[in-house]
């Protein structure tokens, strides 16, 4: 299957700083990528849909000024958590589809564990 | 409204036995897709199996099979011959074809006992 690489796999940052997480499709072009957030032992909650060359679409309740998404190329989307606070500590994971080439499944990155101290 | 419902927060299964994970869904679309993913403690999401709403036969992938009952809007996952490595959290998800986003259920934690 297609490969999605997410970096870093874990990060610890100080409160008030910003953290950038990268999501790359390694062997296909992803016009659309998705960013999810997951708290321990809970489900994945969609944060936003990242579209190459246009603004991201955020889900209700997600602060777009806090979670900046950039999808500058067909293989890279980035999520920047700005002015991070301890409550932003979570597992963030991206996914992509090899659309429009087809395929039914979404391919996920390895996820990023963010800890804000 | 919740689109995917997984009512079993946790399950124990004996090694080599089969286990069924329940999933019901809610959609008004005629065309949709149903997925099961496995998430071990490492956090990665591993795709297991897919069922399209128009597929007449139940999907199977190795030891995984999906019991698709469209009228009941259920898509249960059956894992046969459980192995210790099957211990993980399992998520049911749905994609409605007018929207490529996935909606996930709450997940079921499976623990396989030796």
XYZ file of C-alpha atoms in Angstrom:
231
model
C 0.000 0.000 0.000
C 0.900 3.649 -0.232
C 3.219 5.135 2.373
C 2.566 8.212 4.468
C 5.409 9.461 6.617
C 4.813 11.715 9.602
C 7.528 13.560 11.457
C 8.400 13.876 14.257
C 7.027 10.783 15.972
C 7.188 12.525 19.315
C 7.976 16.006 20.548
C 8.172 17.771 23.884
C 7.917 21.526 23.879
C 7.598 24.340 26.348
C 4.320 26.107 26.874
C 3.999 29.105 24.591
C 6.169 27.764 21.796
C 5.037 26.513 18.387
C 5.475 23.031 17.002
C 5.352 21.942 13.364
C 4.346 18.430 12.341
C 4.939 17.204 8.800
C 2.940 14.677 6.845
C 4.378 13.388 3.569
C 3.017 11.012 0.978
C 6.095 9.159 -0.196
C 4.963 7.276 -3.287
C 1.813 9.002 -4.412
C 0.344 12.438 -4.820
C -2.163 13.419 -2.205
C -4.400 16.303 -3.152
C -6.205 15.877 0.129
C -4.838 15.062 3.551
C -6.612 14.881 6.875
C -5.437 15.766 10.359
C -6.804 13.956 13.400
C -6.334 14.344 17.112
C -6.595 11.502 19.568
C -6.641 11.626 23.347
C -5.571 8.501 25.285
C -7.938 5.581 24.836
C -10.316 7.682 22.779
C -11.306 7.825 19.162
C -9.752 9.842 16.369
C -11.375 13.214 15.955
C -11.011 14.950 12.625
C -9.521 18.410 13.012
C -9.273 19.589 9.440
C -9.091 18.670 5.799
C -5.985 19.899 4.050
C -6.314 20.675 0.341
C -3.290 21.242 -1.855
C -3.092 24.819 -2.998
C -6.048 26.090 -1.023
C -7.092 26.836 2.528
C -7.769 24.022 4.916
C -11.308 23.216 5.986
C -11.601 23.041 9.751
C -14.123 21.024 11.717
C -16.444 22.799 14.078
C -14.768 23.757 17.323
C -11.201 23.611 15.989
C -9.340 26.903 16.259
C -7.811 27.588 12.870
C -5.520 30.277 14.253
C -4.107 27.816 16.743
C -3.765 24.845 14.414
C -2.267 26.203 11.209
C -2.363 23.870 8.241
C -0.365 24.326 5.086
C -0.542 22.039 2.062
C 1.952 23.630 -0.273
C 2.666 20.616 -2.453
C 1.013 17.391 -3.550
C 3.173 15.400 -1.152
C 3.425 17.560 1.954
C 1.010 18.938 4.505
C 2.091 20.554 7.756
C 0.248 21.179 10.996
C 1.620 23.897 13.252
C 0.393 24.083 16.816
C 0.915 27.712 17.731
C 1.473 28.956 21.266
C 1.104 25.446 22.583
C -0.351 24.835 26.026
C -0.479 21.674 28.139
C -4.067 21.019 27.031
C -2.762 20.685 23.463
C -0.818 17.608 24.524
C -2.229 14.804 22.429
C -1.572 12.320 19.651
C -1.836 13.911 16.221
C -2.090 11.741 13.145
C -2.496 12.507 9.474
C -3.949 10.495 6.652
C -4.019 10.754 2.884
C -5.698 9.089 -0.043
C -4.149 8.477 -3.401
C -6.997 10.301 -5.006
C -7.808 10.659 -7.812
C -5.770 7.556 -8.633
C -8.368 5.624 -6.740
C -8.079 3.226 -3.857
C -10.526 2.751 -1.111
C -8.435 3.095 1.974
C -6.918 6.057 3.709
C -3.241 5.686 4.531
C -2.096 6.978 7.870
C 1.152 8.408 9.083
C 2.776 7.002 12.174
C 1.396 9.781 14.365
C 3.046 12.392 16.570
C 2.838 12.412 20.339
C 2.971 16.020 21.484
C 3.696 16.826 25.108
C 3.586 20.450 26.186
C 5.283 21.175 29.499
C -25.465 12.530 15.721
C -22.961 9.737 16.076
C -22.318 8.044 12.764
C -20.386 5.024 13.989
C -21.209 3.135 17.172
C -18.965 0.577 18.787
C -20.600 -0.603 21.994
C -17.822 -2.829 23.311
C -15.134 -0.776 25.052
C -13.031 -3.837 25.804
C -12.950 -7.547 25.111
C -10.880 -10.501 26.186
C -10.365 -13.464 23.899
C -8.446 -16.680 24.293
C -5.619 -17.331 21.895
C -6.698 -19.303 18.799
C -10.351 -18.453 19.319
C -12.456 -16.146 17.166
C -13.759 -12.776 18.288
C -16.458 -10.532 16.861
C -16.282 -6.772 17.210
C -19.554 -4.940 16.786
C -20.069 -1.856 14.667
C -23.257 -0.109 13.633
C -23.449 2.958 11.466
C -25.853 5.660 10.487
C -26.027 7.284 7.081
C -28.609 8.407 4.585
C -26.211 7.973 1.668
C -26.684 5.071 -0.698
C -22.995 4.940 -1.480
C -20.533 4.659 1.381
C -17.562 2.656 2.566
C -16.850 0.916 5.834
C -13.386 0.318 7.226
C -11.728 -1.414 10.109
C -8.394 -0.269 11.460
C -6.124 -1.744 14.111
C -4.190 0.562 16.408
C -1.502 -1.102 18.533
C 0.064 0.697 21.469
C 2.587 2.301 19.116
C -0.240 4.420 17.738
C -0.025 3.621 14.046
C -3.293 2.970 12.247
C -3.203 -0.303 10.352
C -5.833 -0.839 7.668
C -7.491 -4.237 7.997
C -10.491 -4.503 5.727
C -12.928 -2.535 3.591
C -16.562 -3.056 2.582
C -18.303 -0.960 0.002
C -22.024 -0.367 0.359
C -22.693 -1.932 -3.023
C -20.541 -4.977 -2.423
C -22.783 -8.011 -2.303
C -20.286 -10.316 -0.706
C -18.762 -9.881 2.710
C -15.164 -8.735 2.582
C -12.432 -11.059 3.781
C -8.715 -10.478 4.268
C -6.838 -13.406 5.717
C -8.029 -13.910 9.285
C -10.281 -10.863 9.083
C -13.797 -10.939 7.751
C -16.494 -8.331 7.778
C -20.069 -9.392 8.486
C -21.968 -6.764 6.521
C -25.699 -6.550 7.187
C -26.873 -3.576 5.223
C -30.485 -3.586 6.353
C -29.357 -3.547 9.972
C -26.598 -1.064 9.215
C -24.019 -3.205 10.891
C -20.471 -4.074 9.870
C -19.023 -6.403 12.446
C -15.411 -7.513 12.265
C -14.571 -11.141 12.888
C -11.019 -12.075 13.761
C -10.455 -15.798 13.511
C -7.728 -17.805 15.253
C -6.698 -14.913 17.502
C -3.018 -14.358 18.109
C -1.254 -12.533 20.922
C -0.236 -9.888 18.408
C -3.884 -9.087 17.777
C -4.065 -7.300 21.129
C -4.793 -3.699 20.173
C -7.524 -1.132 19.813
C -9.811 -1.632 16.833
C -11.724 1.138 15.126
C -14.648 0.951 12.763
C -14.898 3.871 10.366
C -17.171 5.082 7.601
C -16.619 7.200 4.547
C -19.671 8.712 2.937
C -19.041 9.092 -0.750
C -20.042 12.690 -0.909
C -17.209 13.403 1.487
C -13.826 11.723 1.705
C -13.534 12.188 5.468
C -13.586 9.177 7.763
C -15.831 9.077 10.820
C -14.531 6.774 13.524
C -16.242 4.835 16.254
C -15.086 4.944 19.856
C -13.000 1.826 19.420
C -12.794 -1.579 21.080
C -9.749 -2.724 22.986
C -9.026 -6.385 22.379
C -6.782 -8.333 24.703
C -5.738 -11.800 23.622
C -4.901 -14.167 26.456
C -2.447 -17.049 26.124
